[in-house]
């Protein structure tokens, strides 16, 4: 079978290449999945790239998520022919991942694919889309409603931001999408954004501890200085779902504002080790609440052979929307 294998010899830099490998090389696990599609996420770029980053043991097969068909299973929950999706659990980092025509994984890591989604659509959503839905669910669980005002999405042109924008708009929220690339305005509006906010508007330094209340909720994929600025603009009693650290891990601001004076909630969203019930609920919400026509507009198709170059591009911030990798092409 074919797989993208990353190898590293001694002190040399890791090298990624498509190889023919034996199924016997796969790690032992309860379920064998014939993989249809995987995706390209930021962590995949780190695994593929010459820096190595997340990988501790070589050879390695990246791909932090995949969707496919169960081929064999020793767990009674899954039968041959079942359609499944896998995200998280350090697959593609500590365990061989989705850039292979077959994968062996633990049954606990899988989720049955909901009706209404095929395997390609599932990977058009992927880990980024699952994270976006978990963020929306967390905001709604904290009381966010459509009549409370605009919801901000930072890093809106990226994988998580694109799906969050489409989900929120489809649910009827007014979405303000933040991007540092003006040429992405039409793309974001096609996903349902009603307002485009330039990145510079939220990264200018200001000494004011609080600003005018503007946002009824926020899905933040950037953090850093931008998150510090956004927190000052949140309406009373609202929440920010923080899902990424592209802008850095430090937040500028005082504890008393806005957390005490405005009662703002900062919610951390991690899709890696979500309980089964949360993952299943999120995938069913995706099947019902994410418009598939808008999902298709986000998709950039790719093959295993494209991955070395795409791994570099995503680290440079040059990938728009969702890259869906057909591992059998």
PDB file of C-alpha atoms in Angstrom, residues 132-133 135-137 139-140 144 146 151-153 161-176 191-192 217-219 289-291 294:
ATOM      1  CA  UNK A 132     -14.940  24.927  15.093  1.00  0.00           C
ATOM      2  CA  UNK A 133     -18.158  23.105  15.988  1.00  0.00           C
ATOM      3  CA  UNK A 135     -16.242  26.118  19.877  1.00  0.00           C
ATOM      4  CA  UNK A 136     -19.719  27.070  18.657  1.00  0.00           C
ATOM      5  CA  UNK A 137     -21.298  24.485  20.959  1.00  0.00           C
ATOM      6  CA  UNK A 139     -20.407  29.405  23.203  1.00  0.00           C
ATOM      7  CA  UNK A 140     -24.050  28.349  22.928  1.00  0.00           C
ATOM      8  CA  UNK A 144     -24.813  32.914  23.193  1.00  0.00           C
ATOM      9  CA  UNK A 146     -28.515  35.137  17.668  1.00  0.00           C
ATOM     10  CA  UNK A 151     -20.019  37.149  16.675  1.00  0.00           C
ATOM     11  CA  UNK A 152     -16.347  37.621  15.848  1.00  0.00           C
ATOM     12  CA  UNK A 153     -14.210  34.948  14.147  1.00  0.00           C
ATOM     13  CA  UNK A 161     -12.090  29.977  10.971  1.00  0.00           C
ATOM     14  CA  UNK A 162     -13.648  29.108   7.616  1.00  0.00           C
ATOM     15  CA  UNK A 163     -15.818  26.358   9.073  1.00  0.00           C
ATOM     16  CA  UNK A 164     -16.742  28.434  12.143  1.00  0.00           C
ATOM     17  CA  UNK A 165     -17.834  31.276   9.875  1.00  0.00           C
ATOM     18  CA  UNK A 166     -19.989  28.957   7.751  1.00  0.00           C
ATOM     19  CA  UNK A 167     -21.568  27.238  10.779  1.00  0.00           C
ATOM     20  CA  UNK A 168     -22.402  30.467  12.589  1.00  0.00           C
ATOM     21  CA  UNK A 169     -23.824  32.117   9.465  1.00  0.00           C
ATOM     22  CA  UNK A 170     -25.925  29.046   8.669  1.00  0.00           C
ATOM     23  CA  UNK A 171     -27.335  29.103  12.216  1.00  0.00           C
ATOM     24  CA  UNK A 172     -28.413  32.709  11.701  1.00  0.00           C
ATOM     25  CA  UNK A 173     -25.683  34.594  13.576  1.00  0.00           C
ATOM     26  CA  UNK A 174     -24.267  37.877  12.318  1.00  0.00           C
ATOM     27  CA  UNK A 175     -20.614  37.038  11.673  1.00  0.00           C
ATOM     28  CA  UNK A 176     -17.705  39.474  11.642  1.00  0.00           C
ATOM     29  CA  UNK A 191     -19.245  31.589   3.617  1.00  0.00           C
ATOM     30  CA  UNK A 192     -21.782  33.949   5.173  1.00  0.00           C
ATOM     31  CA  UNK A 217     -19.259  35.959  21.175  1.00  0.00           C
ATOM     32  CA  UNK A 218     -15.929  35.101  19.608  1.00  0.00           C
ATOM     33  CA  UNK A 219     -14.233  32.082  18.055  1.00  0.00           C
ATOM     34  CA  UNK A 289     -25.811  22.605  10.745  1.00  0.00           C
ATOM     35  CA  UNK A 290     -22.945  22.966   8.259  1.00  0.00           C
ATOM     36  CA  UNK A 291     -24.127  23.809   4.716  1.00  0.00           C
ATOM     37  CA  UNK A 294     -20.340  26.275   1.455  1.00  0.00           C
TER      38      UNK A 294
END
